[in-house]
Amino acid sequence: MNMCEYAFNDRSSLTSISIPNSVTEIGDVAFGLCSFSSILIPSSVVSIGIGAFGYNKSLMSIDVDKKNSNYVSFNGALYNKEITTLFFCPGGKTELIIPKSVTSIKEYAFDEYSSILSITIKSENPPIIEAYAFEKPSQFISLKIPCGSIEKYQIANYWSDFINYEEVP
């Protein structure tokens, strides 16, 4: 069963959700502008659309069933199973640690409703950022990156838009 694009979009009164195991696909912005604080992605889901959980400042955590073959949750954010691609950071999170294994950040991963203030990136090599990954102005986000990697970030596409860098051991 597919959960269509915009299926529950703009349902600010929706404060909790239970996705049944019969759902295999969640469409673009399916839960946009909702008000739930957490969501569990069942093992049956094989495809999640762009901004599926976007525009929700209440969302603090995305959890994924351990049996899901395509997705995983790490620090409450949504990644592919191998933790090489960040798909979405919940809008209510103010801080996120991105593991060293991440090589790309998908479009709309941090939407305009994002509360993110600080991102710690464990990789010395800047992950590739897709267009519109950060809708929030980058000057409001503090980046903590590994010592000795600031030059790589300052010249990398999209990362060069950030101004608040801090090198950490």
mmCIF file with all atom_site columns, C-alpha atoms in Angstrom:
data_model
loop_
_atom_site.group_PDB
_atom_site.id
_atom_site.type_symbol
_atom_site.label_atom_id
_atom_site.label_alt_id
_atom_site.label_comp_id
_atom_site.label_asym_id
_atom_site.label_entity_id
_atom_site.label_seq_id
_atom_site.pdbx_PDB_ins_code
_atom_site.Cartn_x
_atom_site.Cartn_y
_atom_site.Cartn_z
_atom_site.occupancy
_atom_site.B_iso_or_equiv
_atom_site.pdbx_formal_charge
_atom_site.auth_seq_id
_atom_site.auth_comp_id
_atom_site.auth_asym_id
_atom_site.auth_atom_id
_atom_site.pdbx_PDB_model_num
ATOM 1   C CA . MET A 1 1   ? 0.000  0.000  0.000  1.00 0.00 ? 1   MET A CA 1
ATOM 2   C CA . ASN A 1 2   ? 1.256  3.468  -0.853 1.00 0.00 ? 2   ASN A CA 1
ATOM 3   C CA . MET A 1 3   ? 0.758  6.513  1.316  1.00 0.00 ? 3   MET A CA 1
ATOM 4   C CA . CYS A 1 4   ? 0.237  9.184  -1.336 1.00 0.00 ? 4   CYS A CA 1
ATOM 5   C CA . GLU A 1 5   ? 1.967  12.532 -1.612 1.00 0.00 ? 5   GLU A CA 1
ATOM 6   C CA . TYR A 1 6   ? 0.453  15.077 0.783  1.00 0.00 ? 6   TYR A CA 1
ATOM 7   C CA . ALA A 1 7   ? -1.754 12.315 2.320  1.00 0.00 ? 7   ALA A CA 1
ATOM 8   C CA . PHE A 1 8   ? -1.867 13.966 5.753  1.00 0.00 ? 8   PHE A CA 1
ATOM 9   C CA . ASN A 1 9   ? -0.342 17.311 4.795  1.00 0.00 ? 9   ASN A CA 1
ATOM 10  C CA . ASP A 1 10  ? -1.351 20.348 6.851  1.00 0.00 ? 10  ASP A CA 1
ATOM 11  C CA . ARG A 1 11  ? -3.030 18.372 9.610  1.00 0.00 ? 11  ARG A CA 1
ATOM 12  C CA . SER A 1 12  ? -1.671 20.385 12.533 1.00 0.00 ? 12  SER A CA 1
ATOM 13  C CA . SER A 1 13  ? -4.142 18.619 14.822 1.00 0.00 ? 13  SER A CA 1
ATOM 14  C CA . LEU A 1 14  ? -2.450 15.290 14.034 1.00 0.00 ? 14  LEU A CA 1
ATOM 15  C CA . THR A 1 15  ? -0.372 14.755 17.186 1.00 0.00 ? 15  THR A CA 1
ATOM 16  C CA . SER A 1 16  ? 0.315  11.024 16.865 1.00 0.00 ? 16  SER A CA 1
ATOM 17  C CA . ILE A 1 17  ? 0.492  8.557  14.008 1.00 0.00 ? 17  ILE A CA 1
ATOM 18  C CA . SER A 1 18  ? 0.844  4.824  13.616 1.00 0.00 ? 18  SER A CA 1
ATOM 19  C CA . ILE A 1 19  ? 1.901  3.662  10.176 1.00 0.00 ? 19  ILE A CA 1
ATOM 20  C CA . PRO A 1 20  ? 0.557  0.161  9.500  1.00 0.00 ? 20  PRO A CA 1
ATOM 21  C CA . ASN A 1 21  ? 2.840  -2.636 8.297  1.00 0.00 ? 21  ASN A CA 1
ATOM 22  C CA . SER A 1 22  ? 0.897  -2.735 5.036  1.00 0.00 ? 22  SER A CA 1
ATOM 23  C CA . VAL A 1 23  ? 2.471  0.582  3.944  1.00 0.00 ? 23  VAL A CA 1
ATOM 24  C CA . THR A 1 24  ? 5.434  0.164  1.580  1.00 0.00 ? 24  THR A CA 1
ATOM 25  C CA . GLU A 1 25  ? 5.838  3.724  0.288  1.00 0.00 ? 25  GLU A CA 1
ATOM 26  C CA . ILE A 1 26  ? 5.453  7.115  1.943  1.00 0.00 ? 26  ILE A CA 1
ATOM 27  C CA . GLY A 1 27  ? 4.984  9.918  -0.595 1.00 0.00 ? 27  GLY A CA 1
ATOM 28  C CA . ASP A 1 28  ? 6.514  13.404 -0.748 1.00 0.00 ? 28  ASP A CA 1
ATOM 29  C CA . VAL A 1 29  ? 5.347  15.662 2.121  1.00 0.00 ? 29  VAL A CA 1
ATOM 30  C CA . ALA A 1 30  ? 2.918  12.929 3.243  1.00 0.00 ? 30  ALA A CA 1
ATOM 31  C CA . PHE A 1 31  ? 3.043  14.195 6.831  1.00 0.00 ? 31  PHE A CA 1
ATOM 32  C CA . GLY A 1 32  ? 3.999  17.815 6.152  1.00 0.00 ? 32  GLY A CA 1
ATOM 33  C CA . LEU A 1 33  ? 2.843  20.426 8.673  1.00 0.00 ? 33  LEU A CA 1
ATOM 34  C CA . CYS A 1 34  ? 1.707  17.840 11.232 1.00 0.00 ? 34  CYS A CA 1
ATOM 35  C CA . SER A 1 35  ? 2.336  18.165 14.977 1.00 0.00 ? 35  SER A CA 1
ATOM 36  C CA . PHE A 1 36  ? 3.482  14.750 16.200 1.00 0.00 ? 36  PHE A CA 1
ATOM 37  C CA . SER A 1 37  ? 6.745  14.485 18.148 1.00 0.00 ? 37  SER A CA 1
ATOM 38  C CA . SER A 1 38  ? 7.905  11.060 16.971 1.00 0.00 ? 38  SER A CA 1
ATOM 39  C CA . ILE A 1 39  ? 7.173  8.515  14.289 1.00 0.00 ? 39  ILE A CA 1
ATOM 40  C CA . LEU A 1 40  ? 8.011  4.852  13.771 1.00 0.00 ? 40  LEU A CA 1
ATOM 41  C CA . ILE A 1 41  ? 8.756  3.657  10.245 1.00 0.00 ? 41  ILE A CA 1
ATOM 42  C CA . PRO A 1 42  ? 7.702  0.003  9.966  1.00 0.00 ? 42  PRO A CA 1
ATOM 43  C CA . SER A 1 43  ? 9.845  -2.695 8.374  1.00 0.00 ? 43  SER A CA 1
ATOM 44  C CA . SER A 1 44  ? 7.540  -2.792 5.328  1.00 0.00 ? 44  SER A CA 1
ATOM 45  C CA . VAL A 1 45  ? 8.478  0.722  4.098  1.00 0.00 ? 45  VAL A CA 1
ATOM 46  C CA . VAL A 1 46  ? 10.904 0.590  1.156  1.00 0.00 ? 46  VAL A CA 1
ATOM 47  C CA . SER A 1 47  ? 10.530 4.144  -0.164 1.00 0.00 ? 47  SER A CA 1
ATOM 48  C CA . ILE A 1 48  ? 10.170 7.522  1.561  1.00 0.00 ? 48  ILE A CA 1
ATOM 49  C CA . GLY A 1 49  ? 9.512  10.658 -0.488 1.00 0.00 ? 49  GLY A CA 1
ATOM 50  C CA . ILE A 1 50  ? 11.160 14.062 -0.228 1.00 0.00 ? 50  ILE A CA 1
ATOM 51  C CA . GLY A 1 51  ? 10.068 16.020 2.842  1.00 0.00 ? 51  GLY A CA 1
ATOM 52  C CA . ALA A 1 52  ? 7.731  13.216 3.943  1.00 0.00 ? 52  ALA A CA 1
ATOM 53  C CA . PHE A 1 53  ? 7.915  14.432 7.557  1.00 0.00 ? 53  PHE A CA 1
ATOM 54  C CA . GLY A 1 54  ? 8.812  18.036 6.825  1.00 0.00 ? 54  GLY A CA 1
ATOM 55  C CA . TYR A 1 55  ? 7.585  21.359 8.097  1.00 0.00 ? 55  TYR A CA 1
ATOM 56  C CA . ASN A 1 56  ? 6.951  19.983 11.601 1.00 0.00 ? 56  ASN A CA 1
ATOM 57  C CA . LYS A 1 57  ? 8.682  21.808 14.479 1.00 0.00 ? 57  LYS A CA 1
ATOM 58  C CA . SER A 1 58  ? 7.262  19.299 16.957 1.00 0.00 ? 58  SER A CA 1
ATOM 59  C CA . LEU A 1 59  ? 9.020  16.284 15.438 1.00 0.00 ? 59  LEU A CA 1
ATOM 60  C CA . MET A 1 60  ? 11.946 15.300 17.652 1.00 0.00 ? 60  MET A CA 1
ATOM 61  C CA . SER A 1 61  ? 12.652 11.746 16.564 1.00 0.00 ? 61  SER A CA 1
ATOM 62  C CA . ILE A 1 62  ? 12.210 9.385  13.642 1.00 0.00 ? 62  ILE A CA 1
ATOM 63  C CA . ASP A 1 63  ? 12.503 5.748  14.635 1.00 0.00 ? 63  ASP A CA 1
ATOM 64  C CA . VAL A 1 64  ? 12.839 2.872  12.194 1.00 0.00 ? 64  VAL A CA 1
ATOM 65  C CA . ASP A 1 65  ? 11.948 -0.761 12.826 1.00 0.00 ? 65  ASP A CA 1
ATOM 66  C CA . LYS A 1 66  ? 15.192 -2.754 13.082 1.00 0.00 ? 66  LYS A CA 1
ATOM 67  C CA . LYS A 1 67  ? 13.917 -5.162 10.417 1.00 0.00 ? 67  LYS A CA 1
ATOM 68  C CA . ASN A 1 68  ? 13.602 -2.400 7.797  1.00 0.00 ? 68  ASN A CA 1
ATOM 69  C CA . SER A 1 69  ? 15.952 -3.229 4.920  1.00 0.00 ? 69  SER A CA 1
ATOM 70  C CA . ASN A 1 70  ? 16.321 0.321  3.507  1.00 0.00 ? 70  ASN A CA 1
ATOM 71  C CA . TYR A 1 71  ? 16.296 2.806  6.390  1.00 0.00 ? 71  TYR A CA 1
ATOM 72  C CA . VAL A 1 72  ? 17.696 3.296  9.864  1.00 0.00 ? 72  VAL A CA 1
ATOM 73  C CA . SER A 1 73  ? 17.425 5.890  12.584 1.00 0.00 ? 73  SER A CA 1
ATOM 74  C CA . PHE A 1 74  ? 20.577 7.316  14.130 1.00 0.00 ? 74  PHE A CA 1
ATOM 75  C CA . ASN A 1 75  ? 20.334 10.014 16.817 1.00 0.00 ? 75  ASN A CA 1
ATOM 76  C CA . GLY A 1 76  ? 16.674 10.405 15.839 1.00 0.00 ? 76  GLY A CA 1
ATOM 77  C CA . ALA A 1 77  ? 17.386 11.305 12.190 1.00 0.00 ? 77  ALA A CA 1
ATOM 78  C CA . LEU A 1 78  ? 16.559 9.239  9.099  1.00 0.00 ? 78  LEU A CA 1
ATOM 79  C CA . TYR A 1 79  ? 19.404 7.601  7.122  1.00 0.00 ? 79  TYR A CA 1
ATOM 80  C CA . ASN A 1 80  ? 19.773 4.860  4.562  1.00 0.00 ? 80  ASN A CA 1
ATOM 81  C CA . LYS A 1 81  ? 20.593 1.441  6.046  1.00 0.00 ? 81  LYS A CA 1
ATOM 82  C CA . GLU A 1 82  ? 24.350 1.871  5.477  1.00 0.00 ? 82  GLU A CA 1
ATOM 83  C CA . ILE A 1 83  ? 24.299 5.307  7.178  1.00 0.00 ? 83  ILE A CA 1
ATOM 84  C CA . THR A 1 84  ? 25.929 6.937  4.156  1.00 0.00 ? 84  THR A CA 1
ATOM 85  C CA . THR A 1 85  ? 23.013 9.227  3.280  1.00 0.00 ? 85  THR A CA 1
ATOM 86  C CA . LEU A 1 86  ? 21.116 11.562 5.608  1.00 0.00 ? 86  LEU A CA 1
ATOM 87  C CA . PHE A 1 87  ? 17.519 11.783 4.403  1.00 0.00 ? 87  PHE A CA 1
ATOM 88  C CA . PHE A 1 88  ? 15.891 13.924 7.066  1.00 0.00 ? 88  PHE A CA 1
ATOM 89  C CA . CYS A 1 89  ? 16.569 15.642 10.369 1.00 0.00 ? 89  CYS A CA 1
ATOM 90  C CA . PRO A 1 90  ? 13.442 16.117 12.504 1.00 0.00 ? 90  PRO A CA 1
ATOM 91  C CA . GLY A 1 91  ? 12.305 19.754 12.630 1.00 0.00 ? 91  GLY A CA 1
ATOM 92  C CA . GLY A 1 92  ? 12.318 19.963 16.417 1.00 0.00 ? 92  GLY A CA 1
ATOM 93  C CA . LYS A 1 93  ? 15.960 18.928 16.870 1.00 0.00 ? 93  LYS A CA 1
ATOM 94  C CA . THR A 1 94  ? 18.349 21.763 17.692 1.00 0.00 ? 94  THR A CA 1
ATOM 95  C CA . GLU A 1 95  ? 21.521 19.660 17.511 1.00 0.00 ? 95  GLU A CA 1
ATOM 96  C CA . LEU A 1 96  ? 22.571 16.771 15.300 1.00 0.00 ? 96  LEU A CA 1
ATOM 97  C CA . ILE A 1 97  ? 25.670 14.613 15.106 1.00 0.00 ? 97  ILE A CA 1
ATOM 98  C CA . ILE A 1 98  ? 26.312 13.317 11.589 1.00 0.00 ? 98  ILE A CA 1
ATOM 99  C CA . PRO A 1 99  ? 28.390 10.111 11.621 1.00 0.00 ? 99  PRO A CA 1
ATOM 100 C CA . LYS A 1 100 ? 31.713 9.812  9.796  1.00 0.00 ? 100 LYS A CA 1
ATOM 101 C CA . SER A 1 101 ? 30.191 7.324  7.337  1.00 0.00 ? 101 SER A CA 1
ATOM 102 C CA . VAL A 1 102 ? 27.806 9.910  5.819  1.00 0.00 ? 102 VAL A CA 1
ATOM 103 C CA . THR A 1 103 ? 28.832 10.973 2.311  1.00 0.00 ? 103 THR A CA 1
ATOM 104 C CA . SER A 1 104 ? 25.656 12.780 1.199  1.00 0.00 ? 104 SER A CA 1
ATOM 105 C CA . ILE A 1 105 ? 22.774 14.864 2.515  1.00 0.00 ? 105 ILE A CA 1
ATOM 106 C CA . LYS A 1 106 ? 19.519 14.722 0.549  1.00 0.00 ? 106 LYS A CA 1
ATOM 107 C CA . GLU A 1 107 ? 17.434 17.670 -0.592 1.00 0.00 ? 107 GLU A CA 1
ATOM 108 C CA . TYR A 1 108 ? 15.148 19.148 2.101  1.00 0.00 ? 108 TYR A CA 1
ATOM 109 C CA . ALA A 1 109 ? 16.943 17.191 4.857  1.00 0.00 ? 109 ALA A CA 1
ATOM 110 C CA . PHE A 1 110 ? 16.774 20.399 6.922  1.00 0.00 ? 110 PHE A CA 1
ATOM 111 C CA . ASP A 1 111 ? 13.600 22.184 5.850  1.00 0.00 ? 111 ASP A CA 1
ATOM 112 C CA . GLU A 1 112 ? 12.574 25.793 6.500  1.00 0.00 ? 112 GLU A CA 1
ATOM 113 C CA . TYR A 1 113 ? 10.846 24.781 9.755  1.00 0.00 ? 113 TYR A CA 1
ATOM 114 C CA . SER A 1 114 ? 14.038 23.205 11.076 1.00 0.00 ? 114 SER A CA 1
ATOM 115 C CA . SER A 1 115 ? 15.091 24.269 14.563 1.00 0.00 ? 115 SER A CA 1
ATOM 116 C CA . ILE A 1 116 ? 18.668 23.098 13.979 1.00 0.00 ? 116 ILE A CA 1
ATOM 117 C CA . LEU A 1 117 ? 21.297 25.350 15.546 1.00 0.00 ? 117 LEU A CA 1
ATOM 118 C CA . SER A 1 118 ? 24.322 23.069 15.725 1.00 0.00 ? 118 SER A CA 1
ATOM 119 C CA . ILE A 1 119 ? 25.607 20.237 13.541 1.00 0.00 ? 119 ILE A CA 1
ATOM 120 C CA . THR A 1 120 ? 28.615 18.131 14.438 1.00 0.00 ? 120 THR A CA 1
ATOM 121 C CA . ILE A 1 121 ? 30.052 16.373 11.406 1.00 0.00 ? 121 ILE A CA 1
ATOM 122 C CA . LYS A 1 122 ? 32.465 13.542 12.145 1.00 0.00 ? 122 LYS A CA 1
ATOM 123 C CA . SER A 1 123 ? 33.896 13.309 8.613  1.00 0.00 ? 123 SER A CA 1
ATOM 124 C CA . GLU A 1 124 ? 37.008 15.239 7.561  1.00 0.00 ? 124 GLU A CA 1
ATOM 125 C CA . ASN A 1 125 ? 35.634 15.196 4.007  1.00 0.00 ? 125 ASN A CA 1
ATOM 126 C CA . PRO A 1 126 ? 32.510 17.297 3.507  1.00 0.00 ? 126 PRO A CA 1
ATOM 127 C CA . PRO A 1 127 ? 29.462 15.215 2.585  1.00 0.00 ? 127 PRO A CA 1
ATOM 128 C CA . ILE A 1 128 ? 27.888 16.121 -0.749 1.00 0.00 ? 128 ILE A CA 1
ATOM 129 C CA . ILE A 1 129 ? 24.897 18.367 -0.177 1.00 0.00 ? 129 ILE A CA 1
ATOM 130 C CA . GLU A 1 130 ? 22.018 18.211 -2.627 1.00 0.00 ? 130 GLU A CA 1
ATOM 131 C CA . ALA A 1 131 ? 20.278 21.441 -3.620 1.00 0.00 ? 131 ALA A CA 1
ATOM 132 C CA . TYR A 1 132 ? 17.807 22.709 -1.012 1.00 0.00 ? 132 TYR A CA 1
ATOM 133 C CA . ALA A 1 133 ? 19.169 20.398 1.699  1.00 0.00 ? 133 ALA A CA 1
ATOM 134 C CA . PHE A 1 134 ? 19.332 23.428 3.985  1.00 0.00 ? 134 PHE A CA 1
ATOM 135 C CA . GLU A 1 135 ? 16.389 25.802 3.618  1.00 0.00 ? 135 GLU A CA 1
ATOM 136 C CA . LYS A 1 136 ? 17.304 27.630 6.821  1.00 0.00 ? 136 LYS A CA 1
ATOM 137 C CA . PRO A 1 137 ? 19.937 30.343 6.262  1.00 0.00 ? 137 PRO A CA 1
ATOM 138 C CA . SER A 1 138 ? 23.326 28.778 6.940  1.00 0.00 ? 138 SER A CA 1
ATOM 139 C CA . GLN A 1 139 ? 24.594 31.734 8.997  1.00 0.00 ? 139 GLN A CA 1
ATOM 140 C CA . PHE A 1 140 ? 22.314 30.602 11.853 1.00 0.00 ? 140 PHE A CA 1
ATOM 141 C CA . ILE A 1 141 ? 23.810 27.114 12.033 1.00 0.00 ? 141 ILE A CA 1
ATOM 142 C CA . SER A 1 142 ? 27.023 26.321 13.892 1.00 0.00 ? 142 SER A CA 1
ATOM 143 C CA . LEU A 1 143 ? 29.173 23.604 12.313 1.00 0.00 ? 143 LEU A CA 1
ATOM 144 C CA . LYS A 1 144 ? 31.546 21.521 14.384 1.00 0.00 ? 144 LYS A CA 1
ATOM 145 C CA . ILE A 1 145 ? 34.009 19.704 12.136 1.00 0.00 ? 145 ILE A CA 1
ATOM 146 C CA . PRO A 1 146 ? 37.184 17.637 12.690 1.00 0.00 ? 146 PRO A CA 1
ATOM 147 C CA . CYS A 1 147 ? 40.428 19.529 13.320 1.00 0.00 ? 147 CYS A CA 1
ATOM 148 C CA . GLY A 1 148 ? 42.340 20.220 10.134 1.00 0.00 ? 148 GLY A CA 1
ATOM 149 C CA . SER A 1 149 ? 39.331 20.001 7.809  1.00 0.00 ? 149 SER A CA 1
ATOM 150 C CA . ILE A 1 150 ? 38.120 23.618 7.758  1.00 0.00 ? 150 ILE A CA 1
ATOM 151 C CA . GLU A 1 151 ? 39.659 24.418 4.364  1.00 0.00 ? 151 GLU A CA 1
ATOM 152 C CA . LYS A 1 152 ? 37.866 21.458 2.746  1.00 0.00 ? 152 LYS A CA 1
ATOM 153 C CA . TYR A 1 153 ? 34.529 22.648 4.096  1.00 0.00 ? 153 TYR A CA 1
ATOM 154 C CA . GLN A 1 154 ? 35.093 26.294 3.206  1.00 0.00 ? 154 GLN A CA 1
ATOM 155 C CA . ILE A 1 155 ? 35.635 25.476 -0.473 1.00 0.00 ? 155 ILE A CA 1
ATOM 156 C CA . ALA A 1 156 ? 33.046 22.685 -0.851 1.00 0.00 ? 156 ALA A CA 1
ATOM 157 C CA . ASN A 1 157 ? 29.755 23.329 -2.647 1.00 0.00 ? 157 ASN A CA 1
ATOM 158 C CA . TYR A 1 158 ? 27.086 24.604 -0.232 1.00 0.00 ? 158 TYR A CA 1
ATOM 159 C CA . TRP A 1 159 ? 29.357 24.161 2.813  1.00 0.00 ? 159 TRP A CA 1
ATOM 160 C CA . SER A 1 160 ? 31.104 27.371 1.775  1.00 0.00 ? 160 SER A CA 1
ATOM 161 C CA . ASP A 1 161 ? 27.849 29.243 2.568  1.00 0.00 ? 161 ASP A CA 1
ATOM 162 C CA . PHE A 1 162 ? 28.300 28.541 6.282  1.00 0.00 ? 162 PHE A CA 1
ATOM 163 C CA . ILE A 1 163 ? 30.185 31.049 8.433  1.00 0.00 ? 163 ILE A CA 1
ATOM 164 C CA . ASN A 1 164 ? 30.128 29.545 11.942 1.00 0.00 ? 164 ASN A CA 1
ATOM 165 C CA . TYR A 1 165 ? 32.800 26.838 11.884 1.00 0.00 ? 165 TYR A CA 1
ATOM 166 C CA . GLU A 1 166 ? 34.425 25.277 14.916 1.00 0.00 ? 166 GLU A CA 1
ATOM 167 C CA . GLU A 1 167 ? 37.146 22.676 14.626 1.00 0.00 ? 167 GLU A CA 1
ATOM 168 C CA . VAL A 1 168 ? 36.906 19.998 17.303 1.00 0.00 ? 168 VAL A CA 1
ATOM 169 C CA . PRO A 1 169 ? 39.149 17.008 18.090 1.00 0.00 ? 169 PRO A CA 1
#
